């Protein structure tokens, strides 16, 4: 038998008994609520009945006073009759479930109306100066006939309602007592029933659960398991699953051992590849550095000898002038000296200067990858302020407006970070559109936690080996430099950060490695840089830098 069926059987019997007990409790509660409502209603009727007579007696006293002093103003009290009518209406609503009391309230209302009519006639007679003799008989008594009849009906109503209140109070007490007994019986019966159910469940299923628990503990500790449980219920099925899981775990452990060995071999292989890449990068940098130095010496020689040739040409030109050669020979020598040779020397000097510039650029790129950074918290706001101050002349010449937003600090090398913003702001100034006022904005976006790039060199503030393949997680900051300049065509966006790539070369001078250096510096800080631009609308360069030391996982 399945556990679900056993559970239904174990639950059905106590649930049926509990439902019966709950029915008794609910019936007792309903009777108690109804009795309490009746008792409360009786007390409200008594209170309302006792409050009806007072305004009527006060009005009767005012009528007597009006008769005595002959002033109708004491009698004309319309609000009193309205108040009495409202009180009687409320009282009639309260006794609506008792026809006998309703009839009494209606007779009381008739007596009030009769007395009101009489008071109105007395007031009319006093205003007209007529005799009030017809009313003298009534006024000679302790109270008018109508009020006396009203008082008798009211007393009868109060007596009857007091009797009903006593009966209802007694019924309420009896009902509450029954409710308490029913509630106690329901609670005790429920506890006994469920206790018996729990005992039966423990006897029936407890042993099987103990075996299942023991097998689960053995599975968790890796020990051999006992024989599977018999039966077709859920406990037996769970025990079967535990045995299958144990067998699969043993297979998985064997596979894990094999995979671990393979992983260690791949890790060693990756470490070797990583070391080879690091060595190759270092060799490339040293190659660039060495080649640049080796090329500089011949270039210096070329530059020096070209100057010597220029001086020799000048001296030769002086000798030719002093020789007073015939006109044809003089013109031919002058054309050779001042034309061909001088133009060739100018091309040579220009080529030497360009080659020297390229060598300097290569050296700067090489040094950017070999410099030891001083890692610390850098005030980006101060670095940008220094850059803007240094570029004030160019900014003024371009009639540009530079806006610097709040810039949170970053983690890195102060000089390198200042060089990044110097290059970006200088580019923004140089490539402004002359046809409209220049606008440059430097700011920062909201922080985010991202995976940083592997850092290329060790530092006191970073952990892990250079070029580590273990991903770094840190809180990053995104800064931006936005301008409304010439912009970059879509075809050139992918080449923006390559070395020796120059766009708008006729507008600003340069060797084309500034943005390549920016990318190299930012990547060494574990960040990234990109640009969003539209030709003719301006460009926005984004720089992501760590806000705190990189944590390697």
Short mmCIF file of C-alpha atoms in Angstrom, two decimals:
data_model
loop_
_atom_site.label_atom_id
_atom_site.label_comp_id
_atom_site.label_asym_id
_atom_site.label_seq_id
_atom_site.Cartn_x
_atom_site.Cartn_y
_atom_site.Cartn_z
CA UNK A 1 0.00 0.00 0.00
CA UNK A 2 1.31 3.41 -0.98
CA UNK A 3 2.07 5.99 1.69
CA UNK A 4 -0.50 8.29 0.12
CA UNK A 5 -3.24 5.70 0.68
CA UNK A 6 -2.05 5.03 4.23
CA UNK A 7 -1.97 8.73 4.92
CA UNK A 8 -5.52 9.13 3.61
CA UNK A 9 -6.76 6.36 5.86
CA UNK A 10 -4.91 7.73 8.88
CA UNK A 11 -6.20 11.22 8.23
CA UNK A 12 -9.78 10.38 7.23
CA UNK A 13 -10.92 8.99 10.60
CA UNK A 14 -9.62 11.78 12.88
CA UNK A 15 -10.67 14.34 10.33
CA UNK A 16 -14.27 13.07 10.34
CA UNK A 17 -14.38 13.19 14.14
CA UNK A 18 -12.83 16.65 14.15
CA UNK A 19 -15.38 17.88 11.62
CA UNK A 20 -18.18 16.69 13.88
CA UNK A 21 -16.59 18.38 16.88
CA UNK A 22 -16.08 21.54 14.86
CA UNK A 23 -19.75 21.46 13.88
CA UNK A 24 -20.72 21.36 17.56
CA UNK A 25 -18.29 24.19 18.33
CA UNK A 26 -19.57 26.32 15.45
CA UNK A 27 -23.20 25.71 16.48
CA UNK A 28 -22.41 26.68 20.06
CA UNK A 29 -20.54 29.74 18.87
CA UNK A 30 -23.43 30.80 16.64
CA UNK A 31 -25.90 30.39 19.50
CA UNK A 32 -23.60 32.37 21.79
CA UNK A 33 -23.29 35.16 19.25
CA UNK A 34 -27.07 35.30 18.78
CA UNK A 35 -27.69 35.30 22.55
CA UNK A 36 -25.09 38.04 23.04
CA UNK A 37 -26.74 40.07 20.31
CA UNK A 38 -30.14 39.66 21.94
CA UNK A 39 -28.76 40.66 25.34
CA UNK A 40 -27.06 43.70 23.87
CA UNK A 41 -30.26 44.61 22.02
CA UNK A 42 -32.27 44.44 25.26
CA UNK A 43 -29.84 46.74 27.03
CA UNK A 44 -30.00 49.20 24.15
CA UNK A 45 -33.84 49.12 24.30
CA UNK A 46 -33.80 49.81 28.06
CA UNK A 47 -31.35 52.67 27.59
CA UNK A 48 -33.37 54.17 24.73
CA UNK A 49 -36.64 53.79 26.66
CA UNK A 50 -35.23 55.54 29.71
CA UNK A 51 -34.05 58.43 27.55
CA UNK A 52 -37.44 59.07 25.90
CA UNK A 53 -39.33 60.39 28.95
CA UNK A 54 -36.88 63.16 29.87
CA UNK A 55 -37.42 65.52 26.90
CA UNK A 56 -41.22 64.97 27.18
CA UNK A 57 -41.25 65.94 30.86
CA UNK A 58 -39.13 69.02 30.11
CA UNK A 59 -41.58 70.05 27.39
CA UNK A 60 -44.53 69.52 29.78
CA UNK A 61 -42.78 71.79 32.31
CA UNK A 62 -42.33 74.45 29.62
CA UNK A 63 -46.03 74.19 28.70
CA UNK A 64 -47.01 74.73 32.34
CA UNK A 65 -44.64 77.68 32.57
CA UNK A 66 -46.11 79.18 29.38
CA UNK A 67 -49.64 78.82 30.78
CA UNK A 68 -48.63 80.41 34.08
CA UNK A 69 -46.80 83.42 32.58
CA UNK A 70 -49.07 83.61 29.54
CA UNK A 71 -46.16 83.45 27.10
CA UNK A 72 -46.49 81.14 24.06
CA UNK A 73 -42.74 81.26 23.37
CA UNK A 74 -42.18 78.69 26.14
CA UNK A 75 -44.40 76.23 24.30
CA UNK A 76 -43.19 76.72 20.69
CA UNK A 77 -40.32 74.17 20.68
CA UNK A 78 -40.47 72.34 17.38
CA UNK A 79 -37.04 70.69 17.91
CA UNK A 80 -38.40 68.87 20.97
CA UNK A 81 -41.08 67.10 18.99
CA UNK A 82 -38.60 66.18 16.25
CA UNK A 83 -36.23 64.77 18.88
CA UNK A 84 -39.07 62.77 20.52
CA UNK A 85 -40.12 61.42 17.13
CA UNK A 86 -36.55 60.33 16.33
CA UNK A 87 -36.18 58.64 19.71
CA UNK A 88 -39.44 56.75 19.29
CA UNK A 89 -38.45 55.71 15.74
CA UNK A 90 -35.14 54.35 17.03
CA UNK A 91 -36.94 52.55 19.87
CA UNK A 92 -39.43 51.04 17.43
CA UNK A 93 -36.56 49.73 15.28
CA UNK A 94 -34.92 48.12 18.32
CA UNK A 95 -38.12 46.25 19.36
CA UNK A 96 -39.05 45.29 15.80
CA UNK A 97 -38.67 41.56 16.63
CA UNK A 98 -41.30 41.83 19.44
CA UNK A 99 -44.80 42.72 18.07
CA UNK A 100 -46.16 43.43 21.55
CA UNK A 101 -43.46 46.01 22.21
CA UNK A 102 -43.97 47.54 18.76
CA UNK A 103 -47.64 48.08 19.58
CA UNK A 104 -46.68 49.82 22.83
CA UNK A 105 -44.29 52.14 21.00
CA UNK A 106 -47.03 53.01 18.50
CA UNK A 107 -49.47 53.84 21.33
CA UNK A 108 -46.76 55.98 22.94
CA UNK A 109 -46.33 57.82 19.63
CA UNK A 110 -50.15 58.43 19.50
CA UNK A 111 -50.11 59.92 23.01
CA UNK A 112 -47.20 62.16 22.07
CA UNK A 113 -49.03 63.38 18.97
CA UNK A 114 -52.17 64.10 21.06
CA UNK A 115 -50.15 66.05 23.60
CA UNK A 116 -48.34 67.92 20.87
CA UNK A 117 -51.68 68.92 19.33
CA UNK A 118 -52.90 70.11 22.71
CA UNK A 119 -49.72 72.11 23.34
CA UNK A 120 -50.08 73.73 19.92
CA UNK A 121 -53.68 74.74 20.71
CA UNK A 122 -52.59 76.21 24.07
CA UNK A 123 -49.83 78.21 22.38
CA UNK A 124 -52.32 79.47 19.74
CA UNK A 125 -54.79 80.53 22.45
CA UNK A 126 -52.04 82.42 24.36
CA UNK A 127 -50.95 84.27 21.21
CA UNK A 128 -54.58 85.24 20.39
CA UNK A 129 -55.36 86.19 24.00
CA UNK A 130 -58.13 83.63 24.28
CA UNK A 131 -59.01 81.83 27.48
CA UNK A 132 -57.30 78.57 28.22
CA UNK A 133 -60.12 77.34 30.38
CA UNK A 134 -60.68 74.17 28.41
CA UNK A 135 -57.19 73.06 29.37
CA UNK A 136 -57.43 73.91 33.07
CA UNK A 137 -58.67 70.50 34.05
CA UNK A 138 -55.63 68.84 32.57
CA UNK A 139 -53.26 71.34 34.02
CA UNK A 140 -54.68 70.85 37.48
CA UNK A 141 -53.33 67.35 37.65
CA UNK A 142 -49.72 66.28 38.36
CA UNK A 143 -49.20 65.73 34.61
CA UNK A 144 -51.33 65.82 31.48
CA UNK A 145 -53.44 62.80 30.63
CA UNK A 146 -51.43 62.06 27.49
CA UNK A 147 -48.12 62.09 29.39
CA UNK A 148 -49.58 59.87 32.06
CA UNK A 149 -50.75 57.38 29.43
CA UNK A 150 -47.35 57.64 27.70
CA UNK A 151 -45.60 56.98 31.02
CA UNK A 152 -47.79 53.93 31.69
CA UNK A 153 -47.01 52.46 28.27
CA UNK A 154 -43.31 53.22 28.71
CA UNK A 155 -43.23 51.55 32.13
CA UNK A 156 -44.95 48.50 30.72
CA UNK A 157 -42.42 48.38 27.88
CA UNK A 158 -39.51 48.68 30.32
CA UNK A 159 -40.91 45.95 32.57
CA UNK A 160 -41.39 43.61 29.62
CA UNK A 161 -37.96 44.39 28.19
CA UNK A 162 -36.34 43.89 31.64
CA UNK A 163 -37.95 40.45 31.76
CA UNK A 164 -36.72 39.67 28.27
CA UNK A 165 -33.25 40.96 29.20
CA UNK A 166 -33.09 38.67 32.21
CA UNK A 167 -34.13 35.69 30.09
CA UNK A 168 -31.63 36.56 27.37
CA UNK A 169 -28.81 37.10 29.89
CA UNK A 170 -29.50 33.71 31.42
CA UNK A 171 -29.63 32.16 27.95
CA UNK A 172 -26.33 33.86 27.08
CA UNK A 173 -24.63 32.50 30.21
CA UNK A 174 -25.95 29.00 29.51
CA UNK A 175 -24.87 29.19 25.85
CA UNK A 176 -21.40 30.36 26.76
CA UNK A 177 -21.06 27.53 29.22
CA UNK A 178 -22.03 25.06 26.49
CA UNK A 179 -19.59 26.70 24.10
CA UNK A 180 -16.75 26.30 26.61
CA UNK A 181 -17.58 22.64 27.14
CA UNK A 182 -17.78 22.06 23.37
CA UNK A 183 -14.46 23.80 22.79
CA UNK A 184 -12.73 21.83 25.54
CA UNK A 185 -14.17 18.61 24.17
CA UNK A 186 -13.03 19.50 20.65
CA UNK A 187 -9.47 20.32 21.75
CA UNK A 188 -9.11 17.25 23.96
CA UNK A 189 -10.70 14.98 21.39
CA UNK A 190 -8.48 16.35 18.62
CA UNK A 191 -5.35 15.84 20.71
CA UNK A 192 -6.34 12.27 21.58
CA UNK A 193 -7.23 11.42 18.02
CA UNK A 194 -4.02 12.79 16.56
CA UNK A 195 -1.96 11.18 19.32
CA UNK A 196 -3.44 7.82 18.42
CA UNK A 197 -2.84 8.51 14.72
CA UNK A 198 0.80 9.46 15.36
CA UNK A 199 1.33 6.28 17.40
CA UNK A 200 -0.11 4.15 14.62
CA UNK A 201 2.00 5.95 12.02
CA UNK A 202 5.15 5.50 14.13
CA UNK A 203 4.51 1.76 14.59
CA UNK A 204 3.78 1.26 10.91
CA UNK A 205 6.39 3.43 9.20
CA UNK A 206 8.96 4.33 11.85
CA UNK A 207 11.08 1.24 11.38
CA UNK A 208 11.24 1.67 7.62
CA UNK A 209 12.20 5.33 8.00
CA UNK A 210 14.99 4.35 10.40
CA UNK A 211 16.42 1.99 7.78
CA UNK A 212 16.11 4.70 5.11
CA UNK A 213 17.83 7.26 7.35
CA UNK A 214 20.65 4.85 8.12
CA UNK A 215 21.20 4.20 4.41
CA UNK A 216 21.21 7.95 3.72
CA UNK A 217 23.87 8.49 6.40
CA UNK A 218 25.92 5.64 4.95
CA UNK A 219 25.62 7.23 1.51
CA UNK A 220 26.78 10.58 2.86
CA UNK A 221 29.79 9.07 4.62
CA UNK A 222 30.70 6.76 1.72
CA UNK A 223 30.10 3.51 3.67
CA UNK A 224 28.54 0.37 2.19
CA UNK A 225 24.75 0.34 2.40
CA UNK A 226 22.47 -2.30 3.93
CA UNK A 227 20.15 -4.51 1.91
CA UNK A 228 17.33 -2.69 0.09
CA UNK A 229 13.94 -2.45 1.80
CA UNK A 230 11.11 -4.66 0.59
CA UNK A 231 7.70 -3.38 -0.43
CA UNK A 232 6.34 -1.06 -3.07
CA UNK A 233 5.70 2.11 -1.10
CA UNK A 234 7.52 5.43 -1.47
CA UNK A 235 10.02 4.61 1.31
CA UNK A 236 11.13 1.48 -0.53
CA UNK A 237 11.37 3.51 -3.74
CA UNK A 238 13.55 6.12 -2.00
CA UNK A 239 15.76 3.39 -0.61
CA UNK A 240 16.15 1.99 -4.12
CA UNK A 241 17.10 5.44 -5.39
CA UNK A 242 19.71 5.72 -2.62
CA UNK A 243 21.27 2.42 -3.67
CA UNK A 244 21.35 3.51 -7.31
CA UNK A 245 22.83 6.86 -6.29
CA UNK A 246 25.52 5.05 -4.33
CA UNK A 247 26.46 2.99 -7.37
CA UNK A 248 26.53 6.08 -9.60
CA UNK A 249 28.66 7.96 -7.07
CA UNK A 250 31.22 5.22 -7.13
CA UNK A 251 31.36 5.44 -10.92
CA UNK A 252 31.51 9.25 -10.70
CA UNK A 253 34.39 9.09 -8.24
CA UNK A 254 36.38 6.96 -10.65
CA UNK A 255 35.57 9.37 -13.50
CA UNK A 256 36.46 12.32 -11.29
CA UNK A 257 39.88 10.86 -10.57
CA UNK A 258 40.53 10.50 -14.29
CA UNK A 259 39.22 14.02 -15.05
CA UNK A 260 41.28 15.49 -12.21
CA UNK A 261 44.42 14.01 -13.66
CA UNK A 262 43.53 15.37 -17.09
CA UNK A 263 42.73 18.79 -15.62
CA UNK A 264 46.06 18.94 -13.82
CA UNK A 265 47.81 18.07 -17.05
CA UNK A 266 45.88 20.77 -18.94
CA UNK A 267 46.57 23.28 -16.16
CA UNK A 268 50.28 22.53 -16.42
CA UNK A 269 50.03 22.85 -20.20
CA UNK A 270 48.18 26.18 -19.91
CA UNK A 271 50.73 27.44 -17.42
CA UNK A 272 53.49 26.58 -19.88
CA UNK A 273 51.64 28.32 -22.72
CA UNK A 274 51.05 31.31 -20.51
CA UNK A 275 54.72 31.49 -19.64
CA UNK A 276 55.63 31.17 -23.32
CA UNK A 277 53.23 34.00 -24.21
CA UNK A 278 54.68 36.16 -21.45
CA UNK A 279 58.20 35.42 -22.65
CA UNK A 280 57.25 36.13 -26.25
CA UNK A 281 55.64 39.42 -25.24
CA UNK A 282 58.75 40.37 -23.32
CA UNK A 283 60.94 39.31 -26.26
CA UNK A 284 58.82 41.37 -28.66
CA UNK A 285 59.12 44.42 -26.45
CA UNK A 286 62.86 43.94 -26.13
CA UNK A 287 63.07 43.42 -29.91
CA UNK A 288 61.24 46.67 -30.55
CA UNK A 289 63.41 48.43 -28.00
CA UNK A 290 66.65 47.01 -29.47
CA UNK A 291 65.67 47.64 -33.08
CA UNK A 292 64.65 51.18 -32.25
CA UNK A 293 67.99 51.86 -30.59
CA UNK A 294 69.90 50.19 -33.43
CA UNK A 295 68.03 52.24 -36.03
CA UNK A 296 68.52 55.51 -34.20
CA UNK A 297 72.35 55.49 -34.73
CA UNK A 298 72.23 55.26 -38.56
CA UNK A 299 69.47 57.85 -38.63
CA UNK A 300 71.61 60.22 -36.60
CA UNK A 301 74.45 59.62 -39.05
CA UNK A 302 72.17 60.26 -42.01
CA UNK A 303 70.88 63.43 -40.40
CA UNK A 304 74.44 64.64 -39.67
CA UNK A 305 75.84 63.82 -43.10
CA UNK A 306 72.85 65.42 -44.79
CA UNK A 307 73.65 68.64 -42.93
CA UNK A 308 77.32 68.29 -43.97
CA UNK A 309 76.25 67.83 -47.59
CA UNK A 310 74.07 70.90 -47.32
CA UNK A 311 77.03 72.93 -46.00
CA UNK A 312 79.28 71.54 -48.77
CA UNK A 313 76.65 72.48 -51.36
CA UNK A 314 76.53 76.00 -49.97
CA UNK A 315 80.34 76.25 -50.11
CA UNK A 316 80.37 74.84 -53.63
CA UNK A 317 77.73 77.34 -54.64
CA UNK A 318 79.96 80.14 -53.28
CA UNK A 319 82.94 78.79 -55.24
CA UNK A 320 80.84 78.67 -58.42
CA UNK A 321 79.72 82.24 -57.92
CA UNK A 322 83.34 83.36 -57.39
CA UNK A 323 84.64 81.45 -60.46
CA UNK A 324 82.75 83.69 -62.92
CA UNK A 325 81.99 80.77 -65.20
CA UNK A 326 80.32 81.26 -68.55
CA UNK A 327 76.58 81.76 -68.35
CA UNK A 328 75.54 78.30 -69.65
CA UNK A 329 77.86 76.42 -67.27
CA UNK A 330 76.83 78.72 -64.40
CA UNK A 331 73.14 78.05 -64.97
CA UNK A 332 73.66 74.31 -65.28
CA UNK A 333 75.68 74.13 -62.03
CA UNK A 334 73.19 76.39 -60.22
CA UNK A 335 70.28 74.14 -61.34
CA UNK A 336 72.10 71.08 -60.06
CA UNK A 337 73.15 72.64 -56.73
CA UNK A 338 70.05 74.67 -55.91
CA UNK A 339 67.52 72.32 -57.52
CA UNK A 340 68.23 68.63 -57.67
CA UNK A 341 70.76 68.31 -54.82
CA UNK A 342 68.96 70.69 -52.43
CA UNK A 343 65.57 69.01 -53.13
CA UNK A 344 67.07 65.56 -52.62
CA UNK A 345 68.65 66.67 -49.32
CA UNK A 346 65.26 68.08 -48.20
CA UNK A 347 63.52 64.77 -48.98
CA UNK A 348 66.30 62.94 -47.13
CA UNK A 349 65.96 65.12 -44.01
CA UNK A 350 62.15 64.73 -44.09
CA UNK A 351 62.46 60.94 -44.33
CA UNK A 352 65.01 60.88 -41.50
CA UNK A 353 62.69 63.00 -39.31
CA UNK A 354 59.73 60.72 -40.06
CA UNK A 355 61.80 57.63 -39.32
CA UNK A 356 62.99 59.16 -36.04
CA UNK A 357 59.36 59.92 -35.11
CA UNK A 358 58.34 56.33 -35.81
CA UNK A 359 61.27 55.04 -33.74
CA UNK A 360 60.26 57.33 -30.86
CA UNK A 361 56.69 56.03 -31.12
CA UNK A 362 57.91 52.42 -31.03
CA UNK A 363 60.03 53.21 -27.97
CA UNK A 364 57.05 54.81 -26.25
CA UNK A 365 54.90 51.73 -26.95
CA UNK A 366 57.69 49.47 -25.71
CA UNK A 367 58.17 51.50 -22.53
CA UNK A 368 54.39 51.52 -21.91
CA UNK A 369 54.50 47.74 -21.54
CA UNK A 370 57.64 47.66 -19.36
CA UNK A 371 57.07 50.52 -16.92
CA UNK A 372 56.59 49.54 -13.29
CA UNK A 373 53.35 51.13 -12.10
CA UNK A 374 53.00 52.65 -8.62
CA UNK A 375 49.58 51.29 -7.65
CA UNK A 376 47.52 53.56 -5.41
CA UNK A 377 44.21 55.34 -5.20
CA UNK A 378 44.24 58.09 -7.81
CA UNK A 379 42.14 61.25 -7.71
CA UNK A 380 40.87 61.29 -11.29
CA UNK A 381 39.32 64.73 -10.73
CA UNK A 382 42.70 66.28 -9.89
CA UNK A 383 44.41 64.52 -12.80
CA UNK A 384 41.80 65.86 -15.25
CA UNK A 385 42.09 69.35 -13.73
CA UNK A 386 45.84 69.33 -14.36
CA UNK A 387 45.29 68.19 -17.95
CA UNK A 388 42.71 70.93 -18.60
CA UNK A 389 45.03 73.57 -17.12
CA UNK A 390 47.89 72.39 -19.37
CA UNK A 391 45.64 72.59 -22.46
CA UNK A 392 44.16 76.02 -21.68
CA UNK A 393 45.99 77.68 -24.57
CA UNK A 394 44.67 75.21 -27.14
CA UNK A 395 41.21 75.31 -25.57
CA UNK A 396 41.17 79.11 -25.76
CA UNK A 397 42.34 79.09 -29.37
CA UNK A 398 39.49 76.73 -30.29
CA UNK A 399 36.97 78.81 -28.26
CA UNK A 400 35.88 75.54 -26.61
CA UNK A 401 33.97 74.95 -23.37
CA UNK A 402 35.24 72.08 -21.20
CA UNK A 403 32.84 70.75 -18.54
CA UNK A 404 34.21 68.41 -15.86
CA UNK A 405 31.64 66.43 -13.85
CA UNK A 406 32.21 64.70 -10.53
CA UNK A 407 34.94 62.11 -11.10
CA UNK A 408 35.31 59.37 -8.44
CA UNK A 409 38.80 58.04 -7.68
CA UNK A 410 40.28 55.01 -9.45
CA UNK A 411 42.94 52.42 -8.59
CA UNK A 412 46.09 52.59 -10.68
CA UNK A 413 49.24 54.52 -11.51
CA UNK A 414 48.76 58.34 -11.22
CA UNK A 415 51.02 59.23 -14.15
CA UNK A 416 49.52 56.58 -16.42
CA UNK A 417 45.93 57.59 -15.67
CA UNK A 418 46.77 61.27 -16.21
CA UNK A 419 48.39 60.32 -19.53
CA UNK A 420 45.16 58.53 -20.59
CA UNK A 421 42.94 61.57 -19.96
CA UNK A 422 45.57 63.93 -21.39
CA UNK A 423 45.55 62.03 -24.68
CA UNK A 424 41.74 61.79 -24.86
CA UNK A 425 41.09 65.45 -23.98
CA UNK A 426 43.89 66.62 -26.30
CA UNK A 427 42.33 64.60 -29.15
CA UNK A 428 38.91 66.08 -28.36
CA UNK A 429 40.35 69.64 -28.53
CA UNK A 430 42.36 69.03 -31.73
CA UNK A 431 39.47 67.49 -33.67
CA UNK A 432 36.73 69.98 -32.81
CA UNK A 433 34.63 71.22 -35.70
CA UNK A 434 35.75 74.78 -36.62
CA UNK A 435 32.25 75.49 -37.90
CA UNK A 436 30.51 75.43 -34.48
CA UNK A 437 31.32 76.17 -30.80
CA UNK A 438 33.28 73.35 -29.25
CA UNK A 439 31.84 71.43 -26.31
CA UNK A 440 33.84 68.85 -24.33
CA UNK A 441 32.48 66.96 -21.31
CA UNK A 442 34.38 64.68 -18.92
CA UNK A 443 32.34 62.56 -16.50
CA UNK A 444 31.67 59.12 -15.02
CA UNK A 445 28.84 56.60 -15.20
CA UNK A 446 27.34 54.63 -12.33
CA UNK A 447 29.68 51.97 -10.86
CA UNK A 448 29.36 48.31 -11.74
CA UNK A 449 30.95 45.03 -10.65
CA UNK A 450 32.47 43.30 -13.66
CA UNK A 451 35.13 40.79 -14.63
CA UNK A 452 38.35 42.73 -15.09
CA UNK A 453 40.94 41.84 -17.73
CA UNK A 454 44.08 39.98 -16.61
CA UNK A 455 46.71 42.44 -15.48
CA UNK A 456 49.96 42.37 -17.40
CA UNK A 457 52.46 43.09 -14.61
CA UNK A 458 52.65 42.47 -10.88
CA UNK A 459 52.03 45.28 -8.44
CA UNK A 460 51.70 45.80 -4.70
CA UNK A 461 47.97 46.37 -4.97
CA UNK A 462 47.12 43.40 -7.21
CA UNK A 463 47.16 39.68 -6.56
CA UNK A 464 48.02 36.87 -8.90
CA UNK A 465 50.75 36.33 -11.41
CA UNK A 466 51.34 38.53 -14.48
CA UNK A 467 48.98 37.72 -17.31
CA UNK A 468 47.15 35.23 -15.08
CA UNK A 469 44.34 33.31 -16.71
CA UNK A 470 42.34 33.35 -13.48
CA UNK A 471 39.53 35.92 -13.93
CA UNK A 472 39.61 38.98 -11.71
CA UNK A 473 36.47 40.43 -10.15
CA UNK A 474 36.37 44.00 -8.93
CA UNK A 475 34.22 47.10 -8.74
CA UNK A 476 34.82 49.08 -11.94
CA UNK A 477 34.22 52.71 -12.88
CA UNK A 478 33.39 53.92 -16.37
CA UNK A 479 34.64 57.39 -17.31
CA UNK A 480 33.89 59.19 -20.55
CA UNK A 481 35.23 62.08 -22.64
CA UNK A 482 32.53 63.44 -24.97
CA UNK A 483 32.93 66.09 -27.69
CA UNK A 484 30.89 67.55 -30.52
CA UNK A 485 33.80 67.51 -32.98
CA UNK A 486 34.30 66.04 -36.42
CA UNK A 487 33.52 62.48 -35.37
CA UNK A 488 34.82 59.20 -36.78
CA UNK A 489 33.34 57.46 -39.83
CA UNK A 490 31.90 54.01 -39.14
CA UNK A 491 34.47 52.38 -41.44
CA UNK A 492 37.34 53.64 -39.25
CA UNK A 493 35.90 52.79 -35.81
CA UNK A 494 37.56 49.36 -35.73
CA UNK A 495 40.96 50.95 -36.48
CA UNK A 496 40.73 53.75 -33.92
CA UNK A 497 43.05 52.18 -31.34
CA UNK A 498 45.62 50.76 -33.76
CA UNK A 499 49.09 52.26 -33.87
CA UNK A 500 49.99 54.68 -36.72
CA UNK A 501 46.32 55.06 -37.76
CA UNK A 502 45.59 58.75 -38.32
CA UNK A 503 42.29 60.31 -39.38
CA UNK A 504 41.93 64.03 -40.21
CA UNK A 505 45.74 64.24 -40.48
CA UNK A 506 45.41 67.60 -42.23
CA UNK A 507 43.79 69.16 -39.14
CA UNK A 508 46.09 68.05 -36.30
CA UNK A 509 49.66 66.79 -36.20
CA UNK A 510 50.71 63.56 -34.54
CA UNK A 511 52.33 60.20 -35.00
CA UNK A 512 49.18 58.09 -34.62
CA UNK A 513 50.06 56.16 -31.46
CA UNK A 514 48.20 58.19 -28.81
CA UNK A 515 45.08 56.03 -28.72
CA UNK A 516 47.18 52.85 -28.99
CA UNK A 517 49.03 53.96 -25.84
CA UNK A 518 45.68 54.68 -24.16
CA UNK A 519 44.48 51.16 -24.88
CA UNK A 520 47.78 49.64 -23.67
CA UNK A 521 47.68 51.60 -20.40
CA UNK A 522 44.01 50.86 -19.71
CA UNK A 523 44.45 47.14 -20.39
CA UNK A 524 47.41 47.03 -18.00
CA UNK A 525 45.04 48.45 -15.38
CA UNK A 526 42.63 45.56 -15.99
CA UNK A 527 40.09 47.77 -17.79
CA UNK A 528 39.00 48.44 -21.33
CA UNK A 529 38.41 51.40 -23.65
CA UNK A 530 36.07 51.93 -26.60
CA UNK A 531 34.54 54.74 -28.63
CA UNK A 532 31.09 55.63 -29.89
CA UNK A 533 31.05 58.15 -32.69
CA UNK A 534 29.13 59.50 -35.65
CA UNK A 535 30.76 61.48 -38.39
CA UNK A 536 29.91 65.17 -38.07
CA UNK A 537 28.25 64.73 -34.63
CA UNK A 538 31.19 64.08 -32.31
CA UNK A 539 32.71 61.20 -30.37
CA UNK A 540 32.51 59.71 -26.88
CA UNK A 541 35.47 57.73 -25.54
CA UNK A 542 34.71 55.38 -22.63
CA UNK A 543 37.42 54.22 -20.21
CA UNK A 544 36.78 51.48 -17.63
CA UNK A 545 39.20 51.52 -14.65
CA UNK A 546 39.11 49.61 -11.35
CA UNK A 547 37.78 51.52 -8.37
CA UNK A 548 39.58 49.24 -5.92
CA UNK A 549 42.37 46.62 -6.05
CA UNK A 550 41.55 43.68 -8.30
CA UNK A 551 40.53 40.49 -6.48
CA UNK A 552 41.40 37.28 -8.32
CA UNK A 553 39.08 34.35 -7.83
#
